[in-house]
Amino acid sequence: MPGSEAIRELVAACVGKVGGPLVALRKIVSAHGHIDDEHVGIVADVFNLSLADVRGIVSFYSDFRTTPRGRRHIRICQAEACQAVGSRRLTREVAEALGVELGATSEDLGVSLEAVYCLGLCASGPCATVDERVVVRVTREELLR
Ligand code: FES
């Protein structure tokens, strides 16, 4: 993971770009895996924003993680069409089998389980992503492999 100076350089390279703070935060997530308080401070400093401004951006977008992600990352769609074909039940079963609550990462960072709200494949639900790979008509067994 990059250190503070590397993060500062990464953020500084985004100054002057359209949506600079958003671009910088996305780059932090790509490089570091999540955004911590130090990163918020760096973005605020480099873009001359308040900490509250940057925290507001981070909290608005679900892709801006503030906690470490598991080595295996599962997101199950919780939007209406997937709910109608059992995504909530599937989520409960997977959470129970993995021993991880929705929105949490296991203590050993082995797996994280999160909600996602519509992947644009509503006719093929329930849908999920596993390590960024989209899975349609997903089953409990597929998610627990
Ligand atoms: S509701 Fe799940 S993919 Fe659209």
XYZ file of N, CA and C and ligand atoms in Angstrom:
439
model
N 0.842 -1.186 0.000
C 0.000 0.000 0.000
C 0.883 1.244 0.000
N 0.468 2.242 -0.768
C 1.272 3.455 -0.838
C 1.261 4.240 0.469
N 2.386 4.891 0.781
C 2.484 5.710 1.985
C 1.858 7.076 1.777
N 1.953 7.907 2.820
C 1.321 9.228 2.787
C 1.824 10.101 1.651
N 3.148 10.100 1.440
C 3.694 10.957 0.381
C 3.240 10.493 -0.998
N 3.179 9.181 -1.173
C 2.707 8.653 -2.459
C 1.243 9.025 -2.685
N 0.446 8.963 -1.623
C -0.969 9.357 -1.731
C -1.072 10.845 -2.056
N -0.237 11.646 -1.399
C -0.273 13.098 -1.659
C 0.079 13.385 -3.126
N 1.060 12.690 -3.649
C 1.434 12.886 -5.057
C 0.299 12.466 -5.984
N -0.310 11.351 -5.643
C -1.432 10.846 -6.439
C -2.573 11.874 -6.454
N -2.860 12.453 -5.288
C -3.939 13.441 -5.173
C -3.553 14.720 -5.919
N -2.325 15.165 -5.741
C -1.876 16.405 -6.383
C -1.963 16.301 -7.901
N -1.773 15.109 -8.436
C -1.854 14.916 -9.889
C -3.276 15.125 -10.411
N -4.250 15.184 -9.516
C -5.657 15.344 -9.919
C -6.115 16.798 -9.882
N -5.285 17.684 -9.368
C -5.648 19.099 -9.306
C -5.777 19.632 -10.730
N -6.861 20.363 -10.975
C -7.097 20.934 -12.301
C -7.906 20.028 -13.210
N -8.119 18.780 -12.786
C -8.945 17.875 -13.588
C -10.417 18.108 -13.250
N -11.287 17.851 -14.205
C -12.727 17.941 -13.946
C -13.073 16.934 -12.850
N -13.768 17.391 -11.822
C -14.116 16.498 -10.708
C -12.889 16.032 -9.949
N -11.905 16.896 -9.844
C -10.615 16.531 -9.239
C -10.697 15.757 -7.932
N -11.437 16.237 -6.924
C -11.509 15.482 -5.660
C -12.085 14.071 -5.849
N -13.101 13.959 -6.711
C -13.671 12.625 -6.974
C -12.642 11.722 -7.641
N -11.935 12.276 -8.595
C -10.908 11.494 -9.290
C -9.843 11.055 -8.291
N -9.435 11.969 -7.434
C -8.402 11.653 -6.443
C -8.882 10.549 -5.498
N -10.113 10.652 -5.048
C -10.636 9.639 -4.121
C -10.729 8.275 -4.795
N -11.114 8.277 -6.049
C -11.153 6.996 -6.787
C -9.762 6.399 -6.907
N -8.789 7.232 -7.157
C -7.413 6.735 -7.270
C -6.915 6.199 -5.932
N -7.312 6.827 -4.847
C -6.912 6.332 -3.521
C -7.499 4.940 -3.298
N -8.772 4.769 -3.633
C -9.397 3.450 -3.451
C -8.691 2.413 -4.323
N -8.356 2.786 -5.542
C -7.657 1.833 -6.424
C -6.285 1.458 -5.866
N -5.583 2.444 -5.341
C -4.214 2.202 -4.882
C -4.150 1.591 -3.490
N -5.084 2.015 -2.621
C -4.996 1.665 -1.196
C -6.080 0.687 -0.752
N -7.153 0.609 -1.508
C -8.245 -0.293 -1.136
C -9.378 0.380 -0.397
N -9.063 1.422 0.345
C -10.090 2.189 1.049
C -9.539 3.572 1.394
N -10.435 4.437 1.866
C -10.062 5.814 2.205
C -10.088 5.942 3.723
N -8.956 6.285 4.319
C -8.962 6.474 5.776
C -8.910 7.976 6.099
N -8.927 8.293 7.395
C -8.982 9.701 7.815
C -7.800 10.512 7.297
N -6.623 9.892 7.267
C -5.452 10.613 6.763
C -5.655 11.007 5.299
N -6.224 10.116 4.525
C -6.463 10.409 3.110
C -7.462 11.556 2.944
N -8.479 11.564 3.782
C -9.455 12.667 3.747
C -8.730 13.986 3.990
N -7.834 13.995 4.966
C -7.068 15.202 5.269
C -6.185 15.631 4.109
N -5.577 14.680 3.443
C -4.717 15.005 2.298
C -5.542 15.613 1.169
N -6.677 15.009 0.862
C -7.529 15.536 -0.221
C -8.023 16.941 0.144
N -8.439 17.131 1.392
C -8.905 18.452 1.829
C -7.785 19.476 1.685
N -6.585 19.116 2.105
C -5.448 20.035 2.045
C -5.086 20.374 0.599
N -4.949 19.376 -0.226
C -4.504 19.597 -1.610
C -5.540 20.401 -2.405
N -6.823 20.140 -2.167
C -7.867 20.837 -2.925
C -8.421 22.061 -2.194
N -7.825 22.369 -1.040
C -8.268 23.518 -0.240
C -9.766 23.430 0.079
N -10.163 22.244 0.520
C -11.547 22.003 0.938
C -11.561 21.750 2.438
N -12.732 21.834 3.040
C -12.824 21.479 4.459
C -12.876 19.954 4.594
N -12.528 19.474 5.795
C -12.651 18.034 6.047
C -14.100 17.595 5.854
N -15.042 18.441 6.265
C -16.469 18.106 6.121
C -16.855 17.963 4.651
N -16.294 18.827 3.799
C -16.586 18.715 2.364
C -16.149 17.349 1.840
N -14.935 16.964 2.190
C -14.407 15.702 1.666
C -15.153 14.518 2.287
N -15.421 14.597 3.584
C -16.187 13.505 4.214
C -17.570 13.386 3.577
N -18.152 14.514 3.198
C -19.456 14.491 2.539
C -19.395 13.744 1.212
N -18.342 13.979 0.463
C -18.168 13.266 -0.820
C -17.999 11.773 -0.553
N -17.132 11.459 0.398
C -16.833 10.048 0.685
C -18.101 9.315 1.143
N -18.877 9.951 1.985
C -20.056 9.262 2.516
C -21.178 9.155 1.485
N -21.159 10.022 0.479
C -22.240 10.002 -0.514
C -22.105 8.821 -1.472
N -20.893 8.475 -1.841
C -20.674 7.436 -2.842
C -20.279 6.122 -2.175
N -21.068 5.084 -2.407
C -20.805 3.809 -1.731
C -19.501 3.163 -2.185
N -18.996 3.536 -3.341
C -17.734 2.948 -3.797
C -16.528 3.506 -3.044
N -16.728 4.585 -2.309
C -15.618 5.147 -1.533
C -15.585 4.461 -0.172
N -14.957 3.327 -0.130
C -14.883 2.531 1.092
C -14.039 3.234 2.147
N -14.434 3.105 3.400
C -13.649 3.668 4.494
C -13.095 2.565 5.399
N -13.358 1.342 5.042
C -12.813 0.215 5.797
C -12.158 -0.749 4.813
N -11.201 -1.536 5.279
C -10.543 -2.476 4.371
C -11.528 -3.495 3.799
N -11.268 -3.881 2.595
C -12.091 -4.861 1.910
C -11.457 -6.241 2.079
N -12.307 -7.274 2.100
C -11.797 -8.632 2.188
C -11.112 -9.065 0.901
N -10.265 -10.087 1.003
C -9.602 -10.593 -0.203
C -10.629 -11.098 -1.204
N -11.711 -11.648 -0.703
C -12.840 -12.015 -1.561
C -13.944 -11.016 -1.252
N -14.460 -10.367 -2.297
C -15.415 -9.280 -2.102
C -16.721 -9.629 -2.797
N -17.753 -9.842 -2.002
C -19.065 -10.234 -2.530
C -20.044 -9.086 -2.319
N -20.744 -8.717 -3.374
C -21.815 -7.720 -3.260
C -23.077 -8.349 -3.841
N -24.146 -8.305 -3.090
C -25.409 -8.891 -3.545
C -26.421 -7.768 -3.736
N -27.093 -7.783 -4.882
C -28.065 -6.736 -5.187
C -29.252 -6.790 -4.236
N -29.595 -5.640 -3.684
C -30.714 -5.529 -2.753
C -31.854 -4.698 -3.330
N -31.777 -4.347 -4.608
C -32.823 -3.520 -5.211
C -34.059 -4.377 -5.525
N -35.150 -3.710 -5.897
C -36.471 -4.334 -5.939
C -36.552 -5.595 -6.802
N -36.059 -5.539 -8.037
C -36.220 -6.694 -8.930
C -35.493 -7.915 -8.364
N -34.335 -7.714 -7.803
C -33.607 -8.847 -7.210
C -34.258 -9.302 -5.907
N -34.800 -8.359 -5.157
C -35.551 -8.744 -3.951
C -36.704 -9.667 -4.318
N -37.370 -9.353 -5.437
C -38.540 -10.133 -5.848
C -38.193 -11.584 -6.168
N -36.922 -11.836 -6.472
C -36.517 -13.221 -6.767
C -35.566 -13.767 -5.693
N -35.658 -13.185 -4.492
C -35.022 -13.835 -3.346
C -33.665 -13.325 -2.895
N -33.267 -12.128 -3.309
C -31.918 -11.676 -2.933
C -31.765 -11.446 -1.426
N -32.834 -11.047 -0.766
C -32.714 -10.817 0.690
C -32.490 -12.150 1.420
N -33.240 -13.163 1.025
C -33.053 -14.487 1.646
C -31.656 -15.016 1.331
N -31.254 -14.877 0.073
C -29.913 -15.304 -0.343
C -28.850 -14.588 0.496
N -29.020 -13.308 0.704
C -28.050 -12.532 1.492
C -27.969 -13.053 2.918
N -29.118 -13.318 3.522
C -29.120 -13.854 4.899
C -28.396 -15.186 4.964
N -28.670 -16.054 3.988
C -28.042 -17.383 3.984
C -26.535 -17.292 3.799
N -26.101 -16.428 2.890
C -24.664 -16.283 2.626
C -23.972 -15.653 3.844
N -24.610 -14.653 4.422
C -24.029 -14.006 5.607
C -23.869 -15.014 6.735
N -24.884 -15.817 6.928
C -24.826 -16.821 8.001
C -23.731 -17.856 7.720
N -23.653 -18.313 6.487
C -22.645 -19.324 6.135
C -21.223 -18.779 6.264
N -21.040 -17.507 5.914
C -19.706 -16.904 5.979
C -19.369 -16.381 7.374
N -20.393 -16.198 8.196
C -20.163 -15.620 9.521
C -19.823 -14.147 9.452
N -20.353 -13.471 8.438
C -20.086 -12.038 8.241
C -21.418 -11.336 8.002
N -21.641 -10.252 8.702
C -22.870 -9.497 8.480
C -22.772 -8.687 7.191
N -23.931 -8.364 6.644
C -23.973 -7.510 5.464
C -23.319 -6.166 5.811
N -22.408 -5.742 4.978
C -21.710 -4.477 5.217
C -20.426 -4.634 6.005
N -20.050 -5.880 6.287
C -18.871 -6.099 7.128
C -17.819 -6.938 6.408
N -16.637 -6.930 6.998
C -15.512 -7.731 6.515
C -15.108 -8.665 7.641
N -14.763 -9.898 7.293
C -14.355 -10.846 8.330
C -13.075 -10.358 9.017
N -12.869 -10.772 10.249
C -11.711 -10.295 11.025
C -10.390 -10.606 10.346
N -10.323 -11.742 9.654
C -9.064 -12.109 8.981
C -8.946 -11.474 7.600
N -9.885 -10.588 7.265
C -9.939 -9.905 5.960
C -10.084 -10.882 4.804
N -10.606 -12.067 5.100
C -10.787 -13.067 4.062
C -11.934 -12.763 3.127
N -13.005 -12.186 3.652
C -14.182 -11.931 2.822
C -14.924 -10.698 3.333
N -15.474 -9.944 2.399
C -16.381 -8.863 2.769
C -17.688 -9.066 2.008
N -18.770 -8.709 2.663
C -20.112 -8.887 2.106
C -20.827 -7.547 2.126
N -21.242 -7.091 0.953
C -21.869 -5.778 0.869
C -23.122 -5.814 0.008
N -23.915 -4.789 0.184
C -25.101 -4.603 -0.649
C -24.715 -3.768 -1.868
N -25.401 -4.006 -2.952
C -25.310 -3.130 -4.106
C -26.747 -2.908 -4.559
N -27.018 -1.749 -5.112
C -28.397 -1.434 -5.476
C -28.524 -1.275 -6.981
N -28.777 -2.393 -7.632
C -29.024 -2.554 -9.064
C -27.733 -2.532 -9.877
N -27.533 -3.616 -10.565
C -26.389 -3.769 -11.463
C -26.828 -3.633 -12.918
N -28.101 -3.273 -13.125
C -28.591 -3.086 -14.485
C -28.939 -4.392 -15.191
N -29.066 -5.454 -14.436
C -29.385 -6.770 -15.018
C -30.622 -7.334 -14.329
N -31.612 -6.490 -14.175
C -32.765 -6.782 -13.327
C -33.549 -8.019 -13.771
N -33.561 -8.335 -15.061
C -34.316 -9.489 -15.538
C -33.593 -10.805 -15.267
N -32.392 -10.733 -14.744
C -31.586 -11.942 -14.545
C -31.208 -12.160 -13.086
N -32.000 -11.610 -12.181
C -31.682 -11.700 -10.761
C -31.947 -13.069 -10.171
N -31.477 -13.287 -8.968
C -30.709 -12.313 -8.198
C -29.298 -12.144 -8.768
N -28.810 -10.906 -8.678
C -27.489 -10.581 -9.229
C -26.515 -10.251 -8.109
N -25.247 -10.469 -8.404
C -24.199 -10.176 -7.427
C -22.906 -9.898 -8.179
N -21.931 -9.419 -7.454
C -20.574 -9.357 -7.990
C -19.673 -10.097 -7.023
N -18.715 -10.801 -7.590
C -17.690 -11.473 -6.789
C -16.360 -10.980 -7.332
N -15.651 -10.219 -6.519
C -14.377 -9.630 -6.953
C -14.536 -8.906 -8.290
N -15.557 -8.087 -8.392
C -15.846 -7.253 -9.579
C -16.433 -8.043 -10.750
N -16.518 -9.364 -10.661
C -17.135 -10.164 -11.724
C -18.627 -10.242 -11.447
N -19.440 -9.893 -12.443
C -20.890 -9.907 -12.272
C -21.400 -11.337 -12.450
N -22.294 -11.735 -11.544
C -22.886 -13.065 -11.610
C -24.403 -12.889 -11.617
N -25.086 -13.485 -12.605
C -26.539 -13.385 -12.683
C -27.177 -14.715 -12.268
N -28.442 -14.622 -11.876
C -29.164 -15.797 -11.363
C -28.268 -16.557 -10.386
N -27.676 -15.799 -9.501
C -26.664 -16.359 -8.606
C -27.317 -17.230 -7.525
N -26.603 -18.251 -7.134
C -27.087 -19.137 -6.082
C -26.166 -19.039 -4.863
N -26.687 -19.531 -3.780
C -25.900 -19.584 -2.535
C -24.601 -20.336 -2.776
N -24.689 -21.469 -3.478
C -23.519 -22.309 -3.717
C -22.449 -21.562 -4.511
N -22.879 -20.780 -5.513
C -21.911 -20.033 -6.309
C -21.173 -19.003 -5.448
N -21.882 -18.373 -4.526
C -21.264 -17.346 -3.696
C -20.387 -17.928 -2.601
N -20.601 -19.186 -2.266
C -19.829 -19.785 -1.177
C -18.675 -20.646 -1.676
N -18.431 -20.671 -2.958
C -17.313 -21.478 -3.496
C -15.997 -20.967 -2.991
S -32.534 -4.934 -9.202
Fe -30.812 -6.229 -9.077
S -29.809 -5.890 -10.953
Fe -31.428 -4.459 -10.989
